[in-house]
Amino acid sequence: MKKVGIIDSGIGGLSILSHLLAMQGQCEFYYQSDHSNVPYGGKAQDFMLAQTLKMIDKLVEKQVELIIVACNTLTVETIDILRKTYPIPFVGIEPFVNFINTDLYKGDEKVGLILTPATSKSPRFNELKVKLDPKNMIEVVPLHRLALIIEEMGSTGIDNHIQSLEEELFPLKDYGFDILLYGCTHYPLISKLISKFLDVEVYDPHIAVSKRVLKLLNVQVDSVENHESVNFNYASEIADDWSKKQLKDFCFFN
Ligand code: DGL
């Protein structure tokens, strides 16, 4: 079994882990988050970096051989430093701006990208945007509360936060997007709700990230039946408190 680490501020990385669990059964996953401090997206880079280093140290103790930074915000803010600091490979995730250069884009749809405020302001994201979307076809809309609302859904149930969700998404209706891209790993967890409320097509690029991870690890990409019942190691806080979890323990996967 190859040991693989995953970090996110909170539960967002489960949207990546779900594809990994669906595609193979040859790795042991360690998912470390910092639930008490979600959302990271409105916080300072110094703070995020300090927390990230603590999370990575916990995974290094578990002797993982690769770490997935399953968070757009942490990728743009910290991945260069992480790669210089630790001798293990890191796989990050960035908003799928390249969408407009693929066959998926027909050329006449209005495309939006929702993400955290930190990601939208980061130099790394802005360089990527100019490089891959020089004509500025994609409209970028930072959302201040969406990651937190989804995190809270994970703790106290989806239904208790529908009103907050609709308030947060309501201003997006004015843009008239046909396609919405995600720049935060929390968002795919409620894709069905987002696409229904806004009447848009949403695009989740995480399958591609997961395939890349499996290729790097040199493991076979097979589909796993009932992947919602596969065990993984989970620590919601940076506190050495690991437990065995399955996706079906989280409301988004029921
Ligand atoms: N899931 C994280 C991302 O992909 C962000 C959540 C947060 O703001 O803490 O950007």
Short mmCIF file of C-alpha atoms and ligand atoms in Angstrom, two decimals:
data_model
loop_
_atom_site.label_atom_id
_atom_site.label_comp_id
_atom_site.label_asym_id
_atom_site.label_seq_id
_atom_site.Cartn_x
_atom_site.Cartn_y
_atom_site.Cartn_z
CA MET A 1 0.00 0.00 0.00
CA LYS A 2 1.31 3.41 -0.94
CA LYS A 3 0.64 6.07 1.65
CA VAL A 4 -0.76 9.30 0.26
CA GLY A 5 -1.44 12.52 2.18
CA ILE A 6 -4.17 15.06 1.39
CA ILE A 7 -4.60 18.49 2.93
CA ASP A 8 -7.28 21.14 2.74
CA SER A 9 -8.49 23.80 5.14
CA GLY A 10 -11.54 21.61 5.69
CA ILE A 11 -13.66 19.04 3.89
CA GLY A 12 -13.15 20.42 0.36
CA GLY A 13 -10.43 17.89 -0.46
CA LEU A 14 -12.99 15.11 -0.16
CA SER A 15 -14.12 16.14 -3.62
CA ILE A 16 -10.71 15.01 -4.91
CA LEU A 17 -10.40 12.03 -2.60
CA SER A 18 -13.77 10.73 -3.82
CA HIS A 19 -12.37 10.30 -7.34
CA LEU A 20 -9.22 8.64 -6.03
CA LEU A 21 -11.23 6.18 -3.96
CA ALA A 22 -13.48 5.50 -6.94
CA MET A 23 -10.56 4.69 -9.18
CA GLN A 24 -8.29 2.39 -7.21
CA GLY A 25 -7.79 0.43 -4.00
CA GLN A 26 -4.01 0.34 -3.80
CA CYS A 27 -3.25 3.38 -1.65
CA GLU A 28 -3.78 4.25 1.97
CA PHE A 29 -4.97 7.84 2.33
CA TYR A 30 -4.32 10.27 5.19
CA TYR A 31 -6.59 13.32 5.07
CA GLN A 32 -5.49 16.21 7.28
CA SER A 33 -7.52 19.40 7.62
CA ASP A 34 -7.78 22.41 9.89
CA HIS A 35 -11.54 22.59 10.37
CA SER A 36 -11.46 25.17 13.19
CA ASN A 37 -9.82 27.69 10.87
CA VAL A 38 -12.04 27.36 7.78
CA PRO A 39 -12.26 29.46 5.70
CA TYR A 40 -8.65 30.10 4.76
CA GLY A 41 -9.79 32.10 1.73
CA GLY A 42 -10.10 35.38 3.65
CA LYS A 43 -6.95 34.94 5.76
CA ALA A 44 -3.38 36.21 5.45
CA GLN A 45 -0.74 34.20 3.59
CA ASP A 46 1.49 34.01 6.70
CA PHE A 47 -1.24 32.35 8.68
CA MET A 48 -2.06 29.86 5.91
CA LEU A 49 1.59 28.96 5.48
CA ALA A 50 2.11 28.36 9.21
CA GLN A 51 -0.96 26.10 9.37
CA THR A 52 0.01 24.28 6.20
CA LEU A 53 3.49 23.49 7.49
CA LYS A 54 1.90 21.99 10.62
CA MET A 55 -0.44 19.88 8.49
CA ILE A 56 2.39 18.68 6.28
CA ASP A 57 4.48 17.74 9.32
CA LYS A 58 1.64 15.54 10.55
CA LEU A 59 1.57 13.75 7.20
CA VAL A 60 5.34 13.39 7.07
CA GLU A 61 5.14 11.65 10.46
CA LYS A 62 2.84 9.13 8.76
CA GLN A 63 5.51 8.58 6.08
CA VAL A 64 3.33 9.47 3.12
CA GLU A 65 5.14 9.40 -0.21
CA LEU A 66 3.14 12.11 -1.96
CA ILE A 67 0.93 14.95 -0.74
CA ILE A 68 -2.05 16.37 -2.58
CA VAL A 69 -2.66 20.01 -1.76
CA ALA A 70 -6.39 19.59 -2.34
CA CYS A 71 -7.10 23.27 -2.01
CA ASN A 72 -6.81 25.98 -4.65
CA THR A 73 -6.13 28.63 -2.02
CA LEU A 74 -3.25 26.72 -0.42
CA THR A 75 -1.84 25.76 -3.80
CA VAL A 76 -1.55 29.34 -5.01
CA GLU A 77 -0.33 30.60 -1.65
CA THR A 78 2.07 27.88 -0.50
CA ILE A 79 3.01 25.18 -3.01
CA ASP A 80 6.24 26.78 -4.21
CA ILE A 81 7.45 27.04 -0.62
CA LEU A 82 6.36 23.49 0.20
CA ARG A 83 8.28 22.12 -2.77
CA LYS A 84 11.41 23.92 -1.59
CA THR A 85 10.95 22.80 2.03
CA TYR A 86 10.19 19.07 1.77
CA PRO A 87 11.78 16.34 -0.35
CA ILE A 88 8.45 14.69 -1.23
CA PRO A 89 6.32 15.41 -4.32
CA PHE A 90 3.33 17.72 -4.03
CA VAL A 91 0.37 17.80 -6.38
CA GLY A 92 -1.66 20.98 -6.24
CA ILE A 93 -4.90 22.13 -7.77
CA GLU A 94 -5.56 25.36 -9.60
CA PRO A 95 -8.70 26.81 -11.18
CA PHE A 96 -9.39 25.23 -14.58
CA VAL A 97 -8.89 28.43 -16.59
CA ASN A 98 -7.61 26.30 -19.46
CA PHE A 99 -11.20 25.18 -19.97
CA ILE A 100 -11.67 27.79 -22.69
CA ASN A 101 -8.76 26.33 -24.66
CA THR A 102 -10.24 22.81 -24.70
CA ASP A 103 -12.90 21.12 -26.82
CA LEU A 104 -15.27 21.43 -23.89
CA TYR A 105 -15.72 25.11 -24.75
CA LYS A 106 -17.81 25.77 -27.85
CA GLY A 107 -16.86 29.45 -28.01
CA ASP A 108 -20.15 31.20 -27.41
CA GLU A 109 -21.06 30.32 -23.84
CA LYS A 110 -20.66 32.79 -21.01
CA VAL A 111 -18.19 31.28 -18.57
CA GLY A 112 -17.79 32.21 -14.91
CA LEU A 113 -15.23 31.10 -12.34
CA ILE A 114 -16.04 31.15 -8.64
CA LEU A 115 -13.24 30.97 -6.10
CA THR A 116 -12.07 32.26 -2.72
CA PRO A 117 -10.98 35.90 -2.28
CA ALA A 118 -7.40 34.81 -1.50
CA THR A 119 -7.11 32.81 -4.72
CA SER A 120 -8.62 35.61 -6.82
CA LYS A 121 -6.05 38.09 -5.46
CA SER A 122 -3.00 35.84 -5.63
CA PRO A 123 -0.27 36.66 -8.14
CA ARG A 124 0.01 33.00 -9.15
CA PHE A 125 -3.66 32.81 -10.14
CA ASN A 126 -3.57 36.15 -11.95
CA GLU A 127 -0.53 35.13 -13.97
CA LEU A 128 -2.28 31.88 -14.93
CA LYS A 129 -5.42 33.78 -15.91
CA VAL A 130 -3.58 36.22 -18.19
CA LYS A 131 -1.56 33.41 -19.76
CA LEU A 132 -4.45 31.01 -20.45
CA ASP A 133 -7.24 33.52 -20.96
CA PRO A 134 -5.56 36.56 -22.55
CA LYS A 135 -8.85 37.81 -24.01
CA ASN A 136 -10.47 37.69 -20.58
CA MET A 137 -13.33 35.44 -21.65
CA ILE A 138 -13.84 34.03 -18.16
CA GLU A 139 -15.45 36.28 -15.58
CA VAL A 140 -13.94 35.76 -12.12
CA VAL A 141 -16.25 36.11 -9.11
CA PRO A 142 -14.78 35.68 -5.61
CA LEU A 143 -17.23 34.32 -3.05
CA HIS A 144 -16.55 35.23 0.55
CA ARG A 145 -18.77 32.75 2.36
CA LEU A 146 -19.41 29.76 0.15
CA ALA A 147 -16.57 27.54 1.44
CA LEU A 148 -17.64 28.20 5.03
CA ILE A 149 -21.30 27.47 4.26
CA ILE A 150 -20.32 24.13 2.73
CA GLU A 151 -18.06 23.35 5.68
CA GLU A 152 -21.00 24.04 8.00
CA MET A 153 -23.24 21.81 5.88
CA GLY A 154 -20.71 19.05 6.54
CA SER A 155 -21.00 19.60 10.29
CA THR A 156 -24.70 20.25 10.81
CA GLY A 157 -26.46 19.02 7.67
CA ILE A 158 -27.10 20.44 4.23
CA ASP A 159 -30.71 21.44 4.86
CA ASN A 160 -29.82 23.79 7.71
CA HIS A 161 -27.78 26.00 5.40
CA ILE A 162 -29.85 26.22 2.23
CA GLN A 163 -30.95 29.77 2.95
CA SER A 164 -27.37 30.99 3.46
CA LEU A 165 -26.37 29.15 0.30
CA GLU A 166 -29.06 30.84 -1.77
CA GLU A 167 -28.17 34.26 -0.35
CA GLU A 168 -24.53 33.72 -1.25
CA LEU A 169 -25.30 32.48 -4.77
CA PHE A 170 -28.14 34.89 -5.59
CA PRO A 171 -25.93 37.73 -6.98
CA LEU A 172 -24.49 35.26 -9.50
CA LYS A 173 -27.85 35.03 -11.24
CA ASP A 174 -27.28 38.51 -12.72
CA TYR A 175 -24.22 37.34 -14.65
CA GLY A 176 -26.22 34.91 -16.78
CA PHE A 177 -23.45 32.34 -16.91
CA ASP A 178 -23.95 29.26 -19.08
CA ILE A 179 -20.97 27.46 -17.58
CA LEU A 180 -19.49 27.76 -14.12
CA LEU A 181 -15.98 26.63 -13.22
CA TYR A 182 -14.87 25.97 -9.66
CA GLY A 183 -11.75 27.47 -8.11
CA CYS A 184 -12.33 25.92 -4.69
CA THR A 185 -12.47 22.24 -3.83
CA HIS A 186 -15.38 22.72 -1.46
CA TYR A 187 -17.75 23.69 -4.28
CA PRO A 188 -18.04 20.36 -6.15
CA LEU A 189 -19.41 18.81 -2.94
CA ILE A 190 -22.69 20.62 -3.65
CA SER A 191 -22.53 20.75 -7.44
CA LYS A 192 -26.11 19.61 -7.89
CA LEU A 193 -27.43 22.40 -5.65
CA ILE A 194 -25.30 25.05 -7.35
CA SER A 195 -26.17 24.04 -10.90
CA LYS A 196 -29.88 23.77 -10.10
CA PHE A 197 -30.12 27.10 -8.28
CA LEU A 198 -28.21 29.01 -10.96
CA ASP A 199 -29.39 26.93 -13.90
CA VAL A 200 -25.84 26.54 -15.18
CA GLU A 201 -23.65 23.74 -16.37
CA VAL A 202 -20.84 23.19 -13.88
CA TYR A 203 -17.49 21.68 -14.60
CA ASP A 204 -15.51 19.65 -12.08
CA PRO A 205 -11.89 19.11 -13.17
CA HIS A 206 -10.97 16.85 -10.29
CA ILE A 207 -11.06 13.57 -12.18
CA ALA A 208 -8.09 14.85 -14.20
CA VAL A 209 -6.16 15.72 -11.03
CA SER A 210 -6.89 12.32 -9.53
CA LYS A 211 -5.72 10.52 -12.66
CA ARG A 212 -2.47 12.48 -12.57
CA VAL A 213 -1.90 11.50 -8.94
CA LEU A 214 -2.40 7.82 -9.73
CA LYS A 215 -0.03 8.08 -12.67
CA LEU A 216 2.64 9.72 -10.49
CA LEU A 217 2.22 6.97 -7.94
CA ASN A 218 2.40 4.38 -10.69
CA VAL A 219 -0.76 2.62 -9.54
CA GLN A 220 -3.40 1.03 -11.70
CA VAL A 221 -6.52 3.05 -12.46
CA ASP A 222 -9.32 0.55 -11.81
CA SER A 223 -12.81 1.43 -10.74
CA VAL A 224 -13.78 0.45 -7.20
CA GLU A 225 -17.30 -0.68 -6.46
CA ASN A 226 -18.93 0.99 -3.44
CA HIS A 227 -16.06 3.41 -3.05
CA GLU A 228 -18.18 5.35 -0.52
CA SER A 229 -17.45 2.48 1.88
CA VAL A 230 -13.66 2.48 1.50
CA ASN A 231 -11.79 3.42 4.69
CA PHE A 232 -9.36 6.30 4.88
CA ASN A 233 -7.52 8.00 7.76
CA TYR A 234 -8.98 11.34 8.72
CA ALA A 235 -7.97 14.15 11.09
CA SER A 236 -10.21 17.22 10.99
CA GLU A 237 -7.91 19.18 13.33
CA ILE A 238 -4.11 19.42 13.56
CA ALA A 239 -4.06 17.40 16.76
CA ASP A 240 -2.87 13.83 16.13
CA ASP A 241 -6.43 12.63 16.45
CA TRP A 242 -6.77 10.23 13.53
CA SER A 243 -9.84 8.12 12.92
CA LYS A 244 -11.04 5.79 10.17
CA LYS A 245 -13.69 7.35 7.97
CA GLN A 246 -15.59 6.56 4.80
CA LEU A 247 -17.12 8.98 2.33
CA LYS A 248 -20.57 7.87 3.37
CA ASP A 249 -19.85 9.34 6.83
CA PHE A 250 -20.16 12.75 5.14
CA CYS A 251 -23.60 14.02 4.13
CA PHE A 252 -22.52 15.00 0.62
CA PHE A 253 -21.99 11.38 -0.36
CA ASN A 254 -25.34 9.96 0.78
N1 DGL B 1 -11.11 24.33 -0.33
C1 DGL B 1 -10.31 25.51 -0.42
C2 DGL B 1 -9.97 25.84 -1.87
O1 DGL B 1 -9.96 24.98 -2.72
C3 DGL B 1 -10.70 26.76 0.25
C4 DGL B 1 -11.54 26.82 1.41
C5 DGL B 1 -11.23 27.95 2.35
O2 DGL B 1 -11.42 29.12 1.99
O3 DGL B 1 -10.82 27.59 3.43
O4 DGL B 1 -9.65 26.96 -2.17
#
